[in-house]
């Protein structure tokens, strides 16, 4: 059952307000196509703005509603290039979480061992891609993990 609709499941409803931690990484719109199943969020909402409202917002709302107060939500998502456009997944997620009353704490950096296109270096020796961190004399691409607190 998709994260955007699971709140309608009678079996799942018993957990509302009872989760100690939510840590998840949703699909990055159509950048992560887990299958060609028609139930996939990118198939149900093939336009980004519709996906944000039909998938991203309900998924985040469920995460917040099912989390206990005085607990944390960790959300791993990164902006993604889709065709000529950079999809603002990070900003859209943060905006929704803050609209839902969550308090931003910090951004953790999950370094990636390898990333397609991750070897793009500019003329000054710095990466030309977003979300780069320098560790032990090497540049790494990272994905942000946004840490939010539910008061």
mmCIF file with all atom_site columns, C-alpha atoms in Angstrom:
data_model
loop_
_atom_site.group_PDB
_atom_site.id
_atom_site.type_symbol
_atom_site.label_atom_id
_atom_site.label_alt_id
_atom_site.label_comp_id
_atom_site.label_asym_id
_atom_site.label_entity_id
_atom_site.label_seq_id
_atom_site.pdbx_PDB_ins_code
_atom_site.Cartn_x
_atom_site.Cartn_y
_atom_site.Cartn_z
_atom_site.occupancy
_atom_site.B_iso_or_equiv
_atom_site.pdbx_formal_charge
_atom_site.auth_seq_id
_atom_site.auth_comp_id
_atom_site.auth_asym_id
_atom_site.auth_atom_id
_atom_site.pdbx_PDB_model_num
ATOM 1   C CA . UNK A 1 1   ? 0.000  0.000  0.000   1.00 0.00 ? 1   UNK A CA 1
ATOM 2   C CA . UNK A 1 2   ? 1.396  3.390  -0.945  1.00 0.00 ? 2   UNK A CA 1
ATOM 3   C CA . UNK A 1 3   ? 2.500  5.846  1.703   1.00 0.00 ? 3   UNK A CA 1
ATOM 4   C CA . UNK A 1 4   ? 0.092  8.407  0.276   1.00 0.00 ? 4   UNK A CA 1
ATOM 5   C CA . UNK A 1 5   ? -2.945 6.209  1.017   1.00 0.00 ? 5   UNK A CA 1
ATOM 6   C CA . UNK A 1 6   ? -1.935 3.995  3.949   1.00 0.00 ? 6   UNK A CA 1
ATOM 7   C CA . UNK A 1 7   ? -3.674 6.312  6.444   1.00 0.00 ? 7   UNK A CA 1
ATOM 8   C CA . UNK A 1 8   ? -6.994 4.941  5.094   1.00 0.00 ? 8   UNK A CA 1
ATOM 9   C CA . UNK A 1 9   ? -6.140 1.369  6.134   1.00 0.00 ? 9   UNK A CA 1
ATOM 10  C CA . UNK A 1 10  ? -8.009 0.195  9.233   1.00 0.00 ? 10  UNK A CA 1
ATOM 11  C CA . UNK A 1 11  ? -5.017 -1.972 10.184  1.00 0.00 ? 11  UNK A CA 1
ATOM 12  C CA . UNK A 1 12  ? -2.684 1.037  10.036  1.00 0.00 ? 12  UNK A CA 1
ATOM 13  C CA . UNK A 1 13  ? -4.981 3.521  11.811  1.00 0.00 ? 13  UNK A CA 1
ATOM 14  C CA . UNK A 1 14  ? -4.238 1.945  15.211  1.00 0.00 ? 14  UNK A CA 1
ATOM 15  C CA . UNK A 1 15  ? -0.699 3.385  15.004  1.00 0.00 ? 15  UNK A CA 1
ATOM 16  C CA . UNK A 1 16  ? -1.806 7.025  14.675  1.00 0.00 ? 16  UNK A CA 1
ATOM 17  C CA . UNK A 1 17  ? 0.189  9.128  17.127  1.00 0.00 ? 17  UNK A CA 1
ATOM 18  C CA . UNK A 1 18  ? 2.168  6.102  18.343  1.00 0.00 ? 18  UNK A CA 1
ATOM 19  C CA . UNK A 1 19  ? 5.361  6.077  16.267  1.00 0.00 ? 19  UNK A CA 1
ATOM 20  C CA . UNK A 1 20  ? 8.595  6.936  18.057  1.00 0.00 ? 20  UNK A CA 1
ATOM 21  C CA . UNK A 1 21  ? 10.541 7.727  14.892  1.00 0.00 ? 21  UNK A CA 1
ATOM 22  C CA . UNK A 1 22  ? 9.888  8.132  11.183  1.00 0.00 ? 22  UNK A CA 1
ATOM 23  C CA . UNK A 1 23  ? 12.903 7.700  8.895   1.00 0.00 ? 23  UNK A CA 1
ATOM 24  C CA . UNK A 1 24  ? 12.173 7.310  5.223   1.00 0.00 ? 24  UNK A CA 1
ATOM 25  C CA . UNK A 1 25  ? 13.266 8.160  1.721   1.00 0.00 ? 25  UNK A CA 1
ATOM 26  C CA . UNK A 1 26  ? 10.398 8.547  -0.723  1.00 0.00 ? 26  UNK A CA 1
ATOM 27  C CA . UNK A 1 27  ? 10.759 8.107  -4.469  1.00 0.00 ? 27  UNK A CA 1
ATOM 28  C CA . UNK A 1 28  ? 12.220 11.173 -6.165  1.00 0.00 ? 28  UNK A CA 1
ATOM 29  C CA . UNK A 1 29  ? 9.181  11.659 -8.405  1.00 0.00 ? 29  UNK A CA 1
ATOM 30  C CA . UNK A 1 30  ? 9.922  9.783  -11.659 1.00 0.00 ? 30  UNK A CA 1
ATOM 31  C CA . UNK A 1 31  ? 13.713 9.660  -11.063 1.00 0.00 ? 31  UNK A CA 1
ATOM 32  C CA . UNK A 1 32  ? 13.239 6.496  -9.043  1.00 0.00 ? 32  UNK A CA 1
ATOM 33  C CA . UNK A 1 33  ? 10.870 4.233  -10.902 1.00 0.00 ? 33  UNK A CA 1
ATOM 34  C CA . UNK A 1 34  ? 10.732 1.128  -8.706  1.00 0.00 ? 34  UNK A CA 1
ATOM 35  C CA . UNK A 1 35  ? 8.517  -0.670 -11.199 1.00 0.00 ? 35  UNK A CA 1
ATOM 36  C CA . UNK A 1 36  ? 6.162  -0.079 -14.099 1.00 0.00 ? 36  UNK A CA 1
ATOM 37  C CA . UNK A 1 37  ? 3.164  -0.909 -11.877 1.00 0.00 ? 37  UNK A CA 1
ATOM 38  C CA . UNK A 1 38  ? 0.283  1.518  -12.398 1.00 0.00 ? 38  UNK A CA 1
ATOM 39  C CA . UNK A 1 39  ? 0.120  2.047  -8.617  1.00 0.00 ? 39  UNK A CA 1
ATOM 40  C CA . UNK A 1 40  ? 3.526  3.773  -8.600  1.00 0.00 ? 40  UNK A CA 1
ATOM 41  C CA . UNK A 1 41  ? 3.250  7.432  -7.606  1.00 0.00 ? 41  UNK A CA 1
ATOM 42  C CA . UNK A 1 42  ? 4.966  8.702  -10.752 1.00 0.00 ? 42  UNK A CA 1
ATOM 43  C CA . UNK A 1 43  ? 2.384  6.820  -12.840 1.00 0.00 ? 43  UNK A CA 1
ATOM 44  C CA . UNK A 1 44  ? -0.591 8.081  -10.829 1.00 0.00 ? 44  UNK A CA 1
ATOM 45  C CA . UNK A 1 45  ? 0.730  11.671 -10.804 1.00 0.00 ? 45  UNK A CA 1
ATOM 46  C CA . UNK A 1 46  ? 2.859  12.099 -13.960 1.00 0.00 ? 46  UNK A CA 1
ATOM 47  C CA . UNK A 1 47  ? 3.067  15.905 -13.602 1.00 0.00 ? 47  UNK A CA 1
ATOM 48  C CA . UNK A 1 48  ? 5.397  17.124 -10.840 1.00 0.00 ? 48  UNK A CA 1
ATOM 49  C CA . UNK A 1 49  ? 2.989  19.624 -9.221  1.00 0.00 ? 49  UNK A CA 1
ATOM 50  C CA . UNK A 1 50  ? 0.248  16.980 -9.136  1.00 0.00 ? 50  UNK A CA 1
ATOM 51  C CA . UNK A 1 51  ? 2.723  14.500 -7.615  1.00 0.00 ? 51  UNK A CA 1
ATOM 52  C CA . UNK A 1 52  ? 3.619  16.991 -4.868  1.00 0.00 ? 52  UNK A CA 1
ATOM 53  C CA . UNK A 1 53  ? -0.053 17.405 -3.908  1.00 0.00 ? 53  UNK A CA 1
ATOM 54  C CA . UNK A 1 54  ? -1.179 13.817 -4.564  1.00 0.00 ? 54  UNK A CA 1
ATOM 55  C CA . UNK A 1 55  ? 1.802  11.912 -3.181  1.00 0.00 ? 55  UNK A CA 1
ATOM 56  C CA . UNK A 1 56  ? 4.367  14.029 -1.336  1.00 0.00 ? 56  UNK A CA 1
ATOM 57  C CA . UNK A 1 57  ? 1.985  16.080 0.813   1.00 0.00 ? 57  UNK A CA 1
ATOM 58  C CA . UNK A 1 58  ? -0.205 13.124 1.933   1.00 0.00 ? 58  UNK A CA 1
ATOM 59  C CA . UNK A 1 59  ? 2.905  11.026 2.656   1.00 0.00 ? 59  UNK A CA 1
ATOM 60  C CA . UNK A 1 60  ? 4.380  13.757 4.855   1.00 0.00 ? 60  UNK A CA 1
ATOM 61  C CA . UNK A 1 61  ? 1.039  14.438 6.520   1.00 0.00 ? 61  UNK A CA 1
ATOM 62  C CA . UNK A 1 62  ? 0.708  10.767 7.437   1.00 0.00 ? 62  UNK A CA 1
ATOM 63  C CA . UNK A 1 63  ? 4.267  10.686 8.792   1.00 0.00 ? 63  UNK A CA 1
ATOM 64  C CA . UNK A 1 64  ? 3.572  13.706 11.005  1.00 0.00 ? 64  UNK A CA 1
ATOM 65  C CA . UNK A 1 65  ? 0.151  12.534 12.205  1.00 0.00 ? 65  UNK A CA 1
ATOM 66  C CA . UNK A 1 66  ? 1.399  9.058  13.094  1.00 0.00 ? 66  UNK A CA 1
ATOM 67  C CA . UNK A 1 67  ? 4.460  10.344 14.946  1.00 0.00 ? 67  UNK A CA 1
ATOM 68  C CA . UNK A 1 68  ? 4.208  10.893 18.712  1.00 0.00 ? 68  UNK A CA 1
ATOM 69  C CA . UNK A 1 69  ? 4.812  14.390 20.056  1.00 0.00 ? 69  UNK A CA 1
ATOM 70  C CA . UNK A 1 70  ? 8.349  15.088 21.257  1.00 0.00 ? 70  UNK A CA 1
ATOM 71  C CA . UNK A 1 71  ? 9.763  12.803 18.551  1.00 0.00 ? 71  UNK A CA 1
ATOM 72  C CA . UNK A 1 72  ? 11.716 13.104 15.303  1.00 0.00 ? 72  UNK A CA 1
ATOM 73  C CA . UNK A 1 73  ? 11.149 12.654 11.610  1.00 0.00 ? 73  UNK A CA 1
ATOM 74  C CA . UNK A 1 74  ? 14.162 12.069 9.352   1.00 0.00 ? 74  UNK A CA 1
ATOM 75  C CA . UNK A 1 75  ? 13.440 12.708 5.690   1.00 0.00 ? 75  UNK A CA 1
ATOM 76  C CA . UNK A 1 76  ? 15.997 11.692 3.036   1.00 0.00 ? 76  UNK A CA 1
ATOM 77  C CA . UNK A 1 77  ? 15.308 13.457 -0.233  1.00 0.00 ? 77  UNK A CA 1
ATOM 78  C CA . UNK A 1 78  ? 17.339 15.473 -2.730  1.00 0.00 ? 78  UNK A CA 1
ATOM 79  C CA . UNK A 1 79  ? 16.528 17.770 -5.597  1.00 0.00 ? 79  UNK A CA 1
ATOM 80  C CA . UNK A 1 80  ? 16.589 15.817 -8.842  1.00 0.00 ? 80  UNK A CA 1
ATOM 81  C CA . UNK A 1 81  ? 17.239 16.779 -12.430 1.00 0.00 ? 81  UNK A CA 1
ATOM 82  C CA . UNK A 1 82  ? 14.411 15.621 -14.639 1.00 0.00 ? 82  UNK A CA 1
ATOM 83  C CA . UNK A 1 83  ? 14.932 16.494 -18.269 1.00 0.00 ? 83  UNK A CA 1
ATOM 84  C CA . UNK A 1 84  ? 15.965 20.146 -18.393 1.00 0.00 ? 84  UNK A CA 1
ATOM 85  C CA . UNK A 1 85  ? 14.372 20.934 -15.027 1.00 0.00 ? 85  UNK A CA 1
ATOM 86  C CA . UNK A 1 86  ? 15.707 20.641 -11.487 1.00 0.00 ? 86  UNK A CA 1
ATOM 87  C CA . UNK A 1 87  ? 12.834 19.416 -9.334  1.00 0.00 ? 87  UNK A CA 1
ATOM 88  C CA . UNK A 1 88  ? 12.793 21.242 -5.965  1.00 0.00 ? 88  UNK A CA 1
ATOM 89  C CA . UNK A 1 89  ? 12.104 18.139 -3.864  1.00 0.00 ? 89  UNK A CA 1
ATOM 90  C CA . UNK A 1 90  ? 14.090 19.461 -0.908  1.00 0.00 ? 90  UNK A CA 1
ATOM 91  C CA . UNK A 1 91  ? 12.355 22.825 -0.767  1.00 0.00 ? 91  UNK A CA 1
ATOM 92  C CA . UNK A 1 92  ? 8.882  21.404 -1.380  1.00 0.00 ? 92  UNK A CA 1
ATOM 93  C CA . UNK A 1 93  ? 9.344  18.799 1.364   1.00 0.00 ? 93  UNK A CA 1
ATOM 94  C CA . UNK A 1 94  ? 10.620 21.362 3.859   1.00 0.00 ? 94  UNK A CA 1
ATOM 95  C CA . UNK A 1 95  ? 7.792  23.768 3.064   1.00 0.00 ? 95  UNK A CA 1
ATOM 96  C CA . UNK A 1 96  ? 5.165  21.069 3.634   1.00 0.00 ? 96  UNK A CA 1
ATOM 97  C CA . UNK A 1 97  ? 6.772  19.844 6.856   1.00 0.00 ? 97  UNK A CA 1
ATOM 98  C CA . UNK A 1 98  ? 6.875  23.358 8.266   1.00 0.00 ? 98  UNK A CA 1
ATOM 99  C CA . UNK A 1 99  ? 3.236  23.941 7.218   1.00 0.00 ? 99  UNK A CA 1
ATOM 100 C CA . UNK A 1 100 ? 2.413  20.795 9.210   1.00 0.00 ? 100 UNK A CA 1
ATOM 101 C CA . UNK A 1 101 ? 3.982  22.300 12.328  1.00 0.00 ? 101 UNK A CA 1
ATOM 102 C CA . UNK A 1 102 ? 7.274  20.439 12.295  1.00 0.00 ? 102 UNK A CA 1
ATOM 103 C CA . UNK A 1 103 ? 10.381 22.242 13.569  1.00 0.00 ? 103 UNK A CA 1
ATOM 104 C CA . UNK A 1 104 ? 13.553 22.041 11.502  1.00 0.00 ? 104 UNK A CA 1
ATOM 105 C CA . UNK A 1 105 ? 16.561 20.846 13.548  1.00 0.00 ? 105 UNK A CA 1
ATOM 106 C CA . UNK A 1 106 ? 19.404 20.138 11.109  1.00 0.00 ? 106 UNK A CA 1
ATOM 107 C CA . UNK A 1 107 ? 20.453 18.627 7.812   1.00 0.00 ? 107 UNK A CA 1
ATOM 108 C CA . UNK A 1 108 ? 22.634 15.531 7.968   1.00 0.00 ? 108 UNK A CA 1
ATOM 109 C CA . UNK A 1 109 ? 24.787 14.663 4.945   1.00 0.00 ? 109 UNK A CA 1
ATOM 110 C CA . UNK A 1 110 ? 24.650 11.062 3.765   1.00 0.00 ? 110 UNK A CA 1
ATOM 111 C CA . UNK A 1 111 ? 27.640 10.654 1.464   1.00 0.00 ? 111 UNK A CA 1
ATOM 112 C CA . UNK A 1 112 ? 27.289 8.448  -1.563  1.00 0.00 ? 112 UNK A CA 1
ATOM 113 C CA . UNK A 1 113 ? 30.082 6.135  -2.623  1.00 0.00 ? 113 UNK A CA 1
ATOM 114 C CA . UNK A 1 114 ? 29.257 6.633  -6.291  1.00 0.00 ? 114 UNK A CA 1
ATOM 115 C CA . UNK A 1 115 ? 26.773 8.694  -8.220  1.00 0.00 ? 115 UNK A CA 1
ATOM 116 C CA . UNK A 1 116 ? 26.182 8.781  -11.976 1.00 0.00 ? 116 UNK A CA 1
ATOM 117 C CA . UNK A 1 117 ? 27.521 12.084 -13.244 1.00 0.00 ? 117 UNK A CA 1
ATOM 118 C CA . UNK A 1 118 ? 29.209 12.646 -9.891  1.00 0.00 ? 118 UNK A CA 1
ATOM 119 C CA . UNK A 1 119 ? 32.624 13.148 -11.504 1.00 0.00 ? 119 UNK A CA 1
ATOM 120 C CA . UNK A 1 120 ? 31.755 16.593 -12.920 1.00 0.00 ? 120 UNK A CA 1
ATOM 121 C CA . UNK A 1 121 ? 34.493 18.974 -11.747 1.00 0.00 ? 121 UNK A CA 1
ATOM 122 C CA . UNK A 1 122 ? 34.700 22.659 -12.684 1.00 0.00 ? 122 UNK A CA 1
ATOM 123 C CA . UNK A 1 123 ? 37.827 24.574 -13.739 1.00 0.00 ? 123 UNK A CA 1
ATOM 124 C CA . UNK A 1 124 ? 38.706 25.298 -10.079 1.00 0.00 ? 124 UNK A CA 1
ATOM 125 C CA . UNK A 1 125 ? 38.620 21.629 -9.079  1.00 0.00 ? 125 UNK A CA 1
ATOM 126 C CA . UNK A 1 126 ? 35.256 21.849 -7.322  1.00 0.00 ? 126 UNK A CA 1
ATOM 127 C CA . UNK A 1 127 ? 32.240 19.684 -8.144  1.00 0.00 ? 127 UNK A CA 1
ATOM 128 C CA . UNK A 1 128 ? 29.718 21.255 -10.464 1.00 0.00 ? 128 UNK A CA 1
ATOM 129 C CA . UNK A 1 129 ? 26.814 19.295 -8.970  1.00 0.00 ? 129 UNK A CA 1
ATOM 130 C CA . UNK A 1 130 ? 24.592 20.208 -6.066  1.00 0.00 ? 130 UNK A CA 1
ATOM 131 C CA . UNK A 1 131 ? 25.141 18.733 -2.580  1.00 0.00 ? 131 UNK A CA 1
ATOM 132 C CA . UNK A 1 132 ? 28.882 18.135 -2.497  1.00 0.00 ? 132 UNK A CA 1
ATOM 133 C CA . UNK A 1 133 ? 31.014 17.701 0.615   1.00 0.00 ? 133 UNK A CA 1
ATOM 134 C CA . UNK A 1 134 ? 34.806 17.490 0.942   1.00 0.00 ? 134 UNK A CA 1
ATOM 135 C CA . UNK A 1 135 ? 36.019 14.612 3.140   1.00 0.00 ? 135 UNK A CA 1
ATOM 136 C CA . UNK A 1 136 ? 39.564 13.239 3.461   1.00 0.00 ? 136 UNK A CA 1
ATOM 137 C CA . UNK A 1 137 ? 40.876 15.077 0.376   1.00 0.00 ? 137 UNK A CA 1
ATOM 138 C CA . UNK A 1 138 ? 37.983 13.893 -1.808  1.00 0.00 ? 138 UNK A CA 1
ATOM 139 C CA . UNK A 1 139 ? 34.718 15.362 -3.003  1.00 0.00 ? 139 UNK A CA 1
ATOM 140 C CA . UNK A 1 140 ? 31.601 13.288 -2.425  1.00 0.00 ? 140 UNK A CA 1
ATOM 141 C CA . UNK A 1 141 ? 28.064 13.788 -3.521  1.00 0.00 ? 141 UNK A CA 1
ATOM 142 C CA . UNK A 1 142 ? 25.647 13.595 -0.631  1.00 0.00 ? 142 UNK A CA 1
ATOM 143 C CA . UNK A 1 143 ? 21.943 13.337 -0.098  1.00 0.00 ? 143 UNK A CA 1
ATOM 144 C CA . UNK A 1 144 ? 20.461 15.460 2.653   1.00 0.00 ? 144 UNK A CA 1
ATOM 145 C CA . UNK A 1 145 ? 18.596 13.909 5.549   1.00 0.00 ? 145 UNK A CA 1
ATOM 146 C CA . UNK A 1 146 ? 16.384 16.602 7.013   1.00 0.00 ? 146 UNK A CA 1
ATOM 147 C CA . UNK A 1 147 ? 15.811 16.206 10.733  1.00 0.00 ? 147 UNK A CA 1
ATOM 148 C CA . UNK A 1 148 ? 12.525 17.613 12.040  1.00 0.00 ? 148 UNK A CA 1
ATOM 149 C CA . UNK A 1 149 ? 11.054 17.671 15.519  1.00 0.00 ? 149 UNK A CA 1
ATOM 150 C CA . UNK A 1 150 ? 7.390  17.281 16.396  1.00 0.00 ? 150 UNK A CA 1
ATOM 151 C CA . UNK A 1 151 ? 6.595  19.410 19.473  1.00 0.00 ? 151 UNK A CA 1
#
